Amino acid sequence: MGLHSFALGSVIKCCPGHGDGAIDIAEAVHGCVIKAGLEPNVFLVSAMIDMYAKKGALTEAVALFRSVQEPNVVVFNTMIAGFCRTETAVGKEVASAALTLYSEVQSRGMQPTEFTFSSVLRACNITGYFEFGKQIHSQVLKHSFQGDDFIRSALIDLYFNSGSMEDGFRCFRSSPKHDIVIWTAVISGCVQNELFEKALSLFHESLGAGLKPDLIAISSAMNACVLTTHSQSTQNQEKIKISHRSLILVSGHAQHGCARDALHFFSEMVDAKVVPNEITFLGVLTACSHGGLVDEGLRYYEIMTKEYGLSPTIRHCTRVVDLLGRAGRLADAEAFINNSIFRVDPVVWRSLLASCRIHGDLERGQLVADWIMELEPTSSASYVILYNMYLDAGELSLTSKTRDLMKQRCVKKEPGLSWIELKCGVHSFVAGDKSHPESNAIYTKLADMPSKIEKLTITNTDISRREQNFMNCHSEKLAVALGMLNLPQSAPIRVMKNLRVCRDCHLTMKLLSKSENREIILRDPIRFHHFRDGSCSCADYW
C-alpha cells in the first residue's frame, strides 16, 4: 500500500520529542516524504516544520518553511510557534524571529488566527517587547479572539511581566470562564510582582471553584507561602496584630528550620488568646524536631494533650518519634511507639528506621525494617532506607540481598523528581535526565563544578571524585545547573524535590553555594534547606 500525505503527516506528529536520535528520526521521516514523491501540501509541510522545531532543529525547520512557494497562514503559524517553542535553548533572538514572521503575515494580507496571536504574544513575553504585545491585544479584540484561553493567559502574562497589574487583573476578571490555565497565569503573575498574599488568595479561590491545580500553580503558591513568611518575619520590629496568620508563621518557620522563631510566634499567638489547634502543634513539634529541641518538644506534646485536650494524630506521634530519633534517643523513640495507639502503623516505624540509619544502628534498624516489611511488604520506602543503611555501613552483601528482595517482591523504588520554576515555566528532571532542550549546556555546567569545588573538599574526605561524578546525575543537581544558566547571579535558585535529599547531594549543595557564590534553596518533603556561603540553614541536623 502506497503512502499518502495525510498518513505520513499523522506519523510525523507521533515522532518523539527531544532526546537522543530524535533528529535522526525526523530526517528519516523527511526522507520518506521525498522518496515517496509526495506533494508538499499544507498538512504535511506543517507537520514536518513542527517536527523539526520540537527537536530544536530550527535550521532545518526554517529551510523547509522557506522552500514553500505560497505558504498560507497555517504554515506561518507552525513556524511562528516553532520559534517560540525552543526559547529555553536559544533565547530572545530566536523568539524575535517569530515577531518578524508575524509582520510578514500582515504584509501578505493574511487573516491571523487564534493560534497566530497566542504564539506572537508568547514571543512578546519572551523577548520583553511588551508595548508591541499591547498593540497585539488591540488586534485580538478586533478579530474577537479575546475569549481564547491561551490568548487570555498570554495577555495576563504580558501585563504582569510589564508591571501593569491592573490591566492583568482586568484581563483575568473579564474572562467568561476561568480554567486552570488562566488561574495559573494570574497566580504566577502575582508572585512575580511580590503580591504574595493575593497569590495565595487566588490559589484558594481556584480550589473553591473546584479546579485541580497544575504543577506551576502549586509551585507558585508554595513560593508565595515561603516569601510571605520571609517578608513578615523581617517586619518583626513593627507591632503586628496577632491573628490566625500566626498559624502560617509557626508552620512556615518550622519548615525553614527556624525553630526558635516558630516557638516565638506560638507564644505570641497564645498571649493574644488565639487558641492553637492540631495544625499549630504539628508545626511546633516539627520546629522542635528540626531544631533538636527535645525537651521543649516533649513538653509541647504534653501541653497539647493535657492543657488543650487535643488528641494526637499519627502525624503528631511521628514528629515525636522523629524528635527523639534525630537526637539519638532510639530506645526512647521505640518505647514511645510501643506505648502509643499507632504501634501497628508502618509510618511511625519508618521514622524510627530513618533515625537508625542516621545513627548507624544496624541491629535495631534490621529489626524495625523486618517489622515494617511485615506490615507493609510492597512499600518501597522501607527497603530503600534499609539499603542505604547497609550501604553507609559498607555491608555490600546485605545491600545486594535487599535489592534482590525488592525484585522478588516486585517492589519498585519511587523515582526521584526535581523541578525548578523559571520565567518560561516549570522544568522537571529525573536522575540522568537528558531530555531537556538545554541538556548539553546543563551537563557542561555540571562538568565544570567538580574542579571548582575541589579546592573546598580538601578537608572533606567523605566526597570522592567517583561520588562527585555520580552525583552529577542526580535530579536536583540538574535543576540547580539549569537555574545557574538562566537566573542572574543575585537571584536565589529555588528547587523542589519529591524525595529526601541525599547526604552526598546535601554536601555538594553547600560546596556549590560557596564556589559559585549563589544562594540555593532546596525543598524536599521534610523541610527547606537554605544553602549560603558553604553552609545550610539546617546546620546539618536533618
Coordinates of C-alpha atoms in Angstrom, one line a residue:
M1 CA 0.0 0.0 0.0
G2 CA 1.4 3.4 -1.0
L3 CA 2.0 6.2 1.4
H4 CA 0.0 9.4 1.1
S5 CA 0.4 12.9 2.6
F6 CA -2.1 12.5 5.4
A7 CA -0.8 9.2 6.5
L8 CA 2.8 10.4 6.7
G9 CA 1.6 13.6 8.4
S10 CA 0.0 11.6 11.1
V11 CA 3.2 9.5 11.5
I12 CA 5.2 12.7 11.8
K13 CA 3.0 14.0 14.6
C14 CA 3.7 10.8 16.6
C15 CA 7.5 11.2 16.4
P16 CA 9.2 11.5 19.8
G17 CA 10.3 14.9 21.2
H18 CA 13.7 15.8 22.5
G19 CA 16.2 13.0 23.1
D20 CA 19.0 11.0 21.6
G21 CA 18.3 10.1 18.0
A22 CA 15.3 12.4 17.7
I23 CA 16.9 14.4 14.8
D24 CA 17.8 11.1 13.0
I25 CA 14.2 10.0 13.2
A26 CA 13.0 13.4 11.9
E27 CA 15.4 13.2 8.9
A28 CA 14.4 9.6 8.2
V29 CA 10.7 10.5 8.0
H30 CA 11.5 13.6 5.9
G31 CA 13.5 11.2 3.6
C32 CA 10.4 9.0 3.2
V33 CA 8.4 12.0 2.1
I34 CA 10.9 12.9 -0.6
K35 CA 11.3 9.3 -1.7
A36 CA 7.6 8.8 -2.0
G37 CA 7.4 11.9 -4.2
L38 CA 4.5 13.4 -2.3
E39 CA 3.2 16.8 -3.0
P40 CA 4.2 19.2 -0.2
N41 CA 0.6 20.1 0.9
V42 CA -0.1 22.3 3.9
F43 CA -0.8 19.5 6.3
L44 CA 2.4 17.6 5.5
V45 CA 4.7 20.6 5.4
S46 CA 3.3 22.0 8.7
A47 CA 3.7 18.6 10.3
M48 CA 7.4 18.4 9.2
I49 CA 8.2 22.0 10.3
D50 CA 6.6 21.3 13.7
M51 CA 8.6 18.0 13.9
Y52 CA 11.9 19.8 13.3
A53 CA 11.0 22.7 15.7
K54 CA 10.1 20.3 18.5
K55 CA 13.5 18.7 18.2
G56 CA 15.4 22.0 18.3
A57 CA 16.4 21.7 14.6
L58 CA 15.4 25.2 13.7
T59 CA 17.8 25.5 10.8
E60 CA 16.1 22.6 9.1
A61 CA 12.6 23.9 10.0
V62 CA 13.3 27.4 8.5
A63 CA 14.8 25.9 5.4
L64 CA 11.7 23.8 4.9
F65 CA 9.5 26.8 5.6
R66 CA 11.3 28.9 3.0
S67 CA 11.0 26.2 0.4
V68 CA 7.3 26.6 0.3
Q69 CA 6.4 29.0 -2.5
E70 CA 3.0 30.1 -1.3
P71 CA 2.8 29.4 2.4
N72 CA -0.6 30.1 3.9
V73 CA -1.4 31.2 7.5
V74 CA -1.3 27.6 8.8
V75 CA 2.3 27.2 7.7
F76 CA 3.2 30.6 9.1
N77 CA 1.5 29.7 12.4
T78 CA 3.6 26.5 12.6
M79 CA 6.8 28.3 12.0
I80 CA 6.0 31.1 14.4
A81 CA 5.1 28.6 17.1
G82 CA 8.3 26.7 16.4
F83 CA 10.4 29.8 17.1
C84 CA 8.6 30.2 20.5
R85 CA 8.8 26.6 21.4
T86 CA 12.6 26.5 21.8
E87 CA 13.1 29.7 23.7
T88 CA 14.8 27.9 26.6
A89 CA 17.6 26.7 24.3
V90 CA 18.2 29.7 22.0
G91 CA 16.8 32.7 23.9
K92 CA 15.3 36.0 22.8
E93 CA 16.9 36.3 19.4
V94 CA 15.0 33.3 18.0
A95 CA 11.7 34.4 19.6
S96 CA 12.2 37.8 17.9
A97 CA 12.1 36.0 14.6
A98 CA 8.5 35.0 15.4
L99 CA 7.6 38.7 15.5
T100 CA 9.3 39.2 12.2
L101 CA 7.2 36.4 10.7
Y102 CA 4.1 38.0 12.1
S103 CA 4.9 41.2 10.3
E104 CA 5.2 39.2 7.1
V105 CA 1.8 37.7 7.7
Q106 CA 0.4 41.2 7.9
S107 CA 2.2 42.4 4.8
R108 CA 0.9 39.5 2.8
G109 CA -2.7 40.5 3.8
M110 CA -3.3 37.1 5.6
Q111 CA -6.0 36.7 8.2
P112 CA -4.4 35.8 11.5
T113 CA -6.0 33.0 13.6
E114 CA -6.2 32.5 17.4
F115 CA -3.1 30.3 17.0
T116 CA -1.2 33.2 15.4
F117 CA -2.0 35.5 18.3
S118 CA -1.2 33.1 21.1
S119 CA 2.2 32.4 19.7
V120 CA 3.0 36.0 18.9
L121 CA 2.0 37.1 22.5
R122 CA 4.2 34.3 23.8
A123 CA 7.1 35.7 21.7
C124 CA 6.4 39.2 23.2
N125 CA 6.7 37.8 26.7
I126 CA 9.9 36.0 25.9
T127 CA 11.6 39.0 24.3
G128 CA 10.2 41.6 26.6
Y129 CA 8.6 43.6 23.8
F130 CA 5.6 44.4 26.0
E131 CA 4.5 47.6 24.2
F132 CA 4.3 45.6 20.9
G133 CA 2.3 43.0 22.8
K134 CA -0.2 45.6 23.9
Q135 CA -0.7 46.6 20.3
I136 CA -1.3 42.9 19.5
H137 CA -4.0 42.9 22.2
S138 CA -6.0 45.5 20.2
Q139 CA -5.8 43.3 17.2
V140 CA -7.0 40.4 19.3
L141 CA -10.0 42.4 20.2
K142 CA -10.5 43.5 16.6
H143 CA -10.7 39.8 15.5
S144 CA -12.8 38.8 18.5
F145 CA -10.3 36.2 19.8
Q146 CA -10.3 37.6 23.4
G147 CA -12.3 34.5 24.6
D148 CA -9.5 32.1 23.8
D149 CA -8.0 30.7 27.0
F150 CA -4.4 30.5 25.7
I151 CA -4.6 34.1 24.3
R152 CA -6.0 35.4 27.6
S153 CA -3.3 33.5 29.6
A154 CA -0.6 35.1 27.4
L155 CA -2.2 38.5 27.8
I156 CA -2.2 38.1 31.6
D157 CA 1.5 37.1 31.5
L158 CA 2.2 40.1 29.3
Y159 CA 0.7 42.7 31.6
F160 CA 2.1 41.1 34.8
N161 CA 5.5 40.8 33.2
S162 CA 5.4 44.5 32.3
G163 CA 4.2 45.5 35.7
S164 CA 0.8 46.6 34.6
M165 CA -1.0 44.6 37.3
E166 CA -4.4 46.4 37.0
D167 CA -4.6 45.5 33.3
G168 CA -3.6 41.9 34.1
F169 CA -6.4 41.6 36.7
R170 CA -8.8 43.2 34.3
C171 CA -8.0 40.5 31.7
F172 CA -8.5 37.9 34.3
R173 CA -11.8 39.1 35.7
S174 CA -13.3 39.8 32.2
S175 CA -12.8 36.1 31.2
P176 CA -16.2 34.4 30.7
K177 CA -14.7 31.2 32.2
H178 CA -11.7 30.5 34.3
D179 CA -9.9 27.3 33.6
I180 CA -6.6 26.2 35.3
V181 CA -4.5 27.8 32.5
I182 CA -6.0 31.3 33.4
W183 CA -5.7 30.8 37.1
T184 CA -2.1 29.7 36.9
A185 CA -1.2 32.7 34.8
V186 CA -2.6 35.2 37.3
I187 CA -1.2 33.3 40.4
S188 CA 2.3 33.2 38.9
G189 CA 2.0 36.9 37.9
C190 CA 1.1 37.9 41.5
V191 CA 4.1 36.0 42.8
Q192 CA 6.4 37.6 40.2
N193 CA 5.2 41.1 41.3
E194 CA 5.5 40.2 45.0
L195 CA 1.8 40.2 45.6
F196 CA 2.2 37.1 47.7
E197 CA -1.0 37.2 49.8
K198 CA -3.0 38.0 46.7
A199 CA -1.5 34.9 45.0
L200 CA -2.5 32.7 48.0
S201 CA -6.0 34.2 48.0
L202 CA -6.4 33.4 44.3
F203 CA -5.0 29.9 44.8
H204 CA -7.6 29.2 47.5
E205 CA -10.2 30.7 45.3
S206 CA -9.3 28.4 42.4
L207 CA -9.6 25.4 44.8
G208 CA -13.0 26.7 45.9
A209 CA -14.0 26.8 42.2
G210 CA -13.4 23.0 42.1
L211 CA -10.4 23.2 39.8
K212 CA -7.4 20.9 40.2
P213 CA -4.2 23.0 40.2
D214 CA -1.4 22.1 37.9
L215 CA 2.3 21.9 38.8
I216 CA 3.0 25.5 38.0
A217 CA 0.1 26.8 40.1
I218 CA 1.2 24.6 43.1
S219 CA 4.8 25.7 42.8
S220 CA 3.8 29.4 42.6
A221 CA 1.6 29.1 45.6
M222 CA 4.4 27.4 47.6
N223 CA 6.8 30.1 46.6
A224 CA 4.2 32.7 47.8
C225 CA 4.0 30.9 51.2
V226 CA 7.8 30.9 51.5
L227 CA 8.2 34.6 50.5
T228 CA 5.2 35.7 52.6
T229 CA 6.7 34.1 55.6
H230 CA 10.1 35.7 55.0
S231 CA 8.6 39.1 54.3
Q232 CA 6.5 39.1 57.5
S233 CA 9.4 37.7 59.6
T234 CA 11.6 40.7 58.7
Q235 CA 9.0 43.1 59.9
N236 CA 9.0 41.8 63.5
Q237 CA 10.1 45.2 64.8
E238 CA 6.6 46.5 63.9
K239 CA 3.7 45.7 66.1
I240 CA 1.6 43.3 64.0
K241 CA -1.8 42.4 65.3
I242 CA -1.6 38.7 66.0
S243 CA -4.3 36.7 64.2
H244 CA -4.8 33.3 62.6
R245 CA -1.9 34.3 60.3
S246 CA 0.3 33.1 63.2
L247 CA -0.7 29.5 62.2
I248 CA 1.1 30.0 58.9
L249 CA 4.1 31.7 60.6
V250 CA 4.6 28.8 63.0
S251 CA 4.5 26.2 60.3
G252 CA 6.5 28.3 57.9
H253 CA 9.3 28.9 60.3
A254 CA 9.3 25.2 61.3
Q255 CA 9.7 24.1 57.7
H256 CA 12.6 26.5 57.2
G257 CA 14.4 25.2 60.3
C258 CA 13.9 28.5 62.3
A259 CA 12.8 26.6 65.5
R260 CA 13.1 29.5 68.0
D261 CA 11.2 31.8 65.7
A262 CA 8.4 29.3 65.3
L263 CA 8.1 28.9 69.1
H264 CA 8.2 32.7 69.5
F265 CA 5.2 33.1 67.2
F266 CA 3.5 30.3 69.0
S267 CA 3.9 32.2 72.3
E268 CA 2.7 35.4 70.8
M269 CA -0.3 33.5 69.4
V270 CA -1.2 32.1 72.8
D271 CA -0.7 35.5 74.5
A272 CA -3.1 37.0 72.0
K273 CA -5.7 34.4 73.1
V274 CA -5.7 32.7 69.8
V275 CA -6.4 29.0 70.5
P276 CA -3.9 26.7 68.9
N277 CA -5.3 23.7 67.0
E278 CA -3.8 20.3 65.8
I279 CA -2.1 22.0 62.9
T280 CA -0.4 24.6 65.1
F281 CA 1.0 21.9 67.4
L282 CA 2.2 19.9 64.4
G283 CA 4.2 23.0 63.3
V284 CA 5.6 23.4 66.8
L285 CA 6.6 19.7 67.1
T286 CA 8.2 20.0 63.6
A287 CA 10.2 23.0 64.7
C288 CA 11.4 21.3 67.8
S289 CA 12.4 18.2 65.8
H290 CA 14.3 20.2 63.2
G291 CA 16.0 22.3 65.8
G292 CA 17.0 19.5 68.1
L293 CA 14.8 20.9 71.0
V294 CA 13.9 17.5 72.5
D295 CA 12.8 18.6 76.0
E296 CA 10.8 21.5 74.6
G297 CA 9.1 19.2 72.0
L298 CA 8.1 16.7 74.6
R299 CA 6.7 19.5 76.8
Y300 CA 4.6 20.9 73.9
Y301 CA 3.3 17.4 73.2
E302 CA 2.1 17.1 76.8
I303 CA 0.6 20.6 76.7
M304 CA -1.3 19.7 73.5
T305 CA -2.9 16.7 75.1
K306 CA -3.4 17.8 78.8
E307 CA -4.0 21.6 78.6
Y308 CA -5.8 21.8 75.2
G309 CA -7.4 18.3 75.2
L310 CA -6.3 17.6 71.6
S311 CA -6.0 14.0 70.6
P312 CA -2.6 13.3 68.9
T313 CA -2.8 12.0 65.3
I314 CA -0.4 9.7 63.5
R315 CA 1.4 12.9 62.3
H316 CA 2.0 14.2 65.8
C317 CA 3.3 10.8 67.0
T318 CA 5.6 10.6 64.0
R319 CA 7.0 14.0 64.8
V320 CA 7.8 12.9 68.4
V321 CA 9.5 9.7 67.1
D322 CA 11.5 11.9 64.7
L323 CA 12.3 14.3 67.6
L324 CA 13.7 11.5 69.7
G325 CA 15.3 9.7 66.9
R326 CA 17.2 12.6 65.4
A327 CA 18.7 13.2 68.9
G328 CA 19.9 9.6 69.1
R329 CA 17.4 8.5 71.7
L330 CA 16.4 5.5 69.7
A331 CA 15.3 3.3 72.6
D332 CA 13.0 6.1 73.9
A333 CA 11.6 6.5 70.4
E334 CA 10.9 2.8 70.2
A335 CA 9.3 2.8 73.6
F336 CA 7.1 5.8 72.6
I337 CA 5.8 3.9 69.6
N338 CA 5.0 0.7 71.6
N339 CA 3.1 2.8 74.1
S340 CA 1.1 4.7 71.5
I341 CA -2.2 3.7 69.7
F342 CA -0.2 3.7 66.4
R343 CA 2.1 0.9 67.3
V344 CA 1.0 -1.1 64.3
D345 CA 1.2 1.8 61.8
P346 CA 4.2 1.5 59.5
V347 CA 4.6 5.3 59.2
V348 CA 5.9 5.8 62.8
W349 CA 8.2 2.8 62.5
R350 CA 9.6 4.1 59.2
S351 CA 10.5 7.4 61.0
L352 CA 12.5 5.3 63.6
L353 CA 14.1 3.3 60.8
A354 CA 15.3 6.6 59.2
S355 CA 16.9 7.6 62.6
C356 CA 18.5 4.2 62.8
R357 CA 20.2 4.9 59.5
I358 CA 21.3 8.4 60.7
H359 CA 23.0 6.9 63.8
G360 CA 24.2 3.7 62.2
D361 CA 22.2 1.4 64.5
L362 CA 22.2 -1.6 62.2
E363 CA 20.9 -4.1 64.8
R364 CA 17.8 -2.1 65.7
G365 CA 17.4 -1.0 62.1
Q366 CA 17.2 -4.5 60.8
L367 CA 14.5 -5.5 63.4
V368 CA 12.5 -2.4 62.6
A369 CA 12.8 -2.9 58.9
D370 CA 11.6 -6.6 59.2
W371 CA 8.6 -5.4 61.2
I372 CA 7.7 -2.7 58.7
M373 CA 8.0 -5.1 55.8
E374 CA 5.7 -7.5 57.6
L375 CA 3.1 -4.7 58.0
E376 CA 3.7 -3.2 54.5
P377 CA 5.5 -5.6 52.2
T378 CA 5.1 -3.7 49.0
S379 CA 6.1 -0.2 50.1
S380 CA 9.5 0.8 48.6
A381 CA 10.4 3.4 51.2
S382 CA 11.5 1.0 53.9
Y383 CA 13.6 -1.1 51.5
V384 CA 15.4 2.0 50.3
I385 CA 16.2 3.2 53.8
L386 CA 17.5 -0.3 54.7
Y387 CA 19.5 -0.5 51.5
N388 CA 21.1 2.9 52.2
M389 CA 21.8 2.0 55.8
Y390 CA 23.7 -1.1 54.7
L391 CA 25.5 0.9 52.0
D392 CA 26.6 3.5 54.6
A393 CA 28.0 0.7 56.8
G394 CA 29.8 -0.9 53.8
E395 CA 27.7 -4.1 54.0
L396 CA 27.6 -4.6 50.3
S397 CA 26.4 -8.3 50.5
L398 CA 23.4 -7.1 52.6
T399 CA 22.6 -4.3 50.0
S400 CA 22.5 -7.0 47.3
K401 CA 20.2 -9.1 49.4
T402 CA 17.9 -6.1 49.9
R403 CA 17.9 -5.3 46.2
D404 CA 17.1 -9.0 45.4
L405 CA 14.3 -9.0 47.9
M406 CA 12.8 -6.0 46.2
K407 CA 12.9 -7.7 42.8
Q408 CA 11.5 -10.9 44.3
R409 CA 8.5 -8.9 45.8
C410 CA 8.1 -6.7 42.7
V411 CA 8.8 -3.6 44.7
K412 CA 9.8 -0.6 42.6
K413 CA 11.6 2.4 44.0
E414 CA 9.8 5.8 43.5
P415 CA 11.9 7.8 41.1
G416 CA 13.5 11.0 42.4
L417 CA 12.0 14.0 40.7
S418 CA 13.2 17.6 41.0
W419 CA 11.8 20.7 39.4
I420 CA 12.6 24.4 39.1
E421 CA 10.3 27.3 38.0
L422 CA 11.8 29.8 35.6
K423 CA 10.1 32.7 33.8
C424 CA 9.2 30.4 30.9
G425 CA 7.6 27.7 33.0
V426 CA 8.4 24.7 35.2
H427 CA 11.2 22.3 34.3
S428 CA 11.4 18.9 35.8
F429 CA 14.2 16.3 35.9
V430 CA 14.9 12.7 36.9
A431 CA 18.3 11.3 37.6
G432 CA 20.5 11.2 34.5
D433 CA 17.8 13.1 32.5
K434 CA 18.9 14.2 29.0
S435 CA 15.5 15.2 27.6
H436 CA 15.7 18.9 28.3
P437 CA 16.4 21.3 25.4
E438 CA 19.3 22.7 27.3
S439 CA 20.7 19.3 28.2
N440 CA 24.1 19.9 26.7
A441 CA 24.6 23.2 28.5
I442 CA 23.4 21.6 31.7
Y443 CA 25.9 18.8 31.6
T444 CA 28.7 21.1 30.5
K445 CA 27.9 23.3 33.6
L446 CA 27.9 20.2 35.8
A447 CA 31.2 19.0 34.3
D448 CA 32.8 22.3 35.4
M449 CA 31.6 22.0 39.0
P450 CA 34.0 19.4 40.4
S451 CA 37.1 21.4 39.6
K452 CA 35.6 24.5 41.2
I453 CA 34.7 22.7 44.4
E454 CA 37.8 20.5 44.6
K455 CA 39.7 23.2 46.4
L456 CA 36.9 23.3 49.0
T457 CA 36.9 19.5 49.6
I458 CA 40.5 19.2 50.9
T459 CA 39.1 18.6 54.4
N460 CA 36.0 16.7 53.2
T461 CA 37.3 13.2 52.7
D462 CA 33.8 11.8 52.5
I463 CA 33.2 13.1 49.0
S464 CA 35.3 11.4 46.4
R465 CA 35.8 12.0 42.7
R466 CA 33.7 9.0 42.0
E467 CA 30.9 10.3 44.1
Q468 CA 31.0 13.7 42.5
N469 CA 30.6 12.1 39.1
F470 CA 27.7 10.0 40.3
M471 CA 26.0 13.0 41.9
N472 CA 26.2 15.0 38.7
C473 CA 23.3 12.8 37.5
H474 CA 21.0 13.4 40.5
S475 CA 17.9 15.3 39.6
E476 CA 18.4 18.2 42.0
K477 CA 21.9 18.8 40.5
L478 CA 20.4 19.1 37.0
A479 CA 17.7 21.6 38.2
V480 CA 20.3 23.7 40.0
A481 CA 22.5 23.7 37.0
L482 CA 19.6 25.0 34.8
G483 CA 19.0 27.7 37.4
M484 CA 22.6 28.8 37.2
L485 CA 22.4 29.0 33.5
N486 CA 19.1 31.1 33.4
L487 CA 19.0 33.2 36.5
P488 CA 21.0 36.3 37.3
Q489 CA 23.8 35.9 39.9
S490 CA 21.8 37.9 42.5
A491 CA 18.7 35.6 42.2
P492 CA 18.4 32.6 44.6
I493 CA 18.0 29.2 42.9
R494 CA 14.8 27.5 44.2
V495 CA 14.5 23.8 43.5
M496 CA 11.9 21.3 44.8
K497 CA 12.3 17.5 45.1
N498 CA 9.8 14.8 45.8
L499 CA 12.2 12.7 47.8
R500 CA 14.5 13.5 50.8
V501 CA 17.8 15.0 49.5
C502 CA 20.7 12.5 50.0
R503 CA 23.6 13.2 52.3
D504 CA 26.1 13.5 49.4
C505 CA 24.0 16.0 47.5
H506 CA 23.4 18.0 50.6
L507 CA 27.2 18.3 51.0
T508 CA 27.6 19.2 47.3
M509 CA 24.9 21.9 47.5
K510 CA 26.8 23.5 50.4
L511 CA 30.1 23.5 48.4
L512 CA 28.3 24.9 45.3
S513 CA 26.8 27.7 47.3
K514 CA 30.3 28.8 48.2
S515 CA 32.2 28.0 45.0
E516 CA 29.5 29.6 42.8
N517 CA 28.7 32.4 45.3
R518 CA 25.0 31.6 44.9
E519 CA 22.1 31.1 47.3
I520 CA 20.4 27.7 46.7
I521 CA 17.1 26.8 48.3
L522 CA 16.1 23.2 48.1
R523 CA 12.7 22.0 49.3
D524 CA 12.3 18.3 49.9
P525 CA 9.4 16.5 51.6
I526 CA 11.0 17.1 55.0
R527 CA 11.9 20.8 55.0
F528 CA 13.6 23.7 53.3
H529 CA 17.3 23.8 53.0
H530 CA 18.9 27.3 52.5
F531 CA 22.5 26.9 51.3
R532 CA 24.6 30.1 51.6
D533 CA 28.4 30.5 51.6
G534 CA 29.1 26.8 52.2
S535 CA 26.6 26.1 55.0
C536 CA 23.0 25.1 55.3
S537 CA 20.2 26.5 57.4
C538 CA 19.6 23.1 58.9
A539 CA 23.1 23.2 60.5
D540 CA 23.4 19.6 59.2
Y541 CA 20.8 18.5 61.7
W542 CA 18.3 16.8 59.4

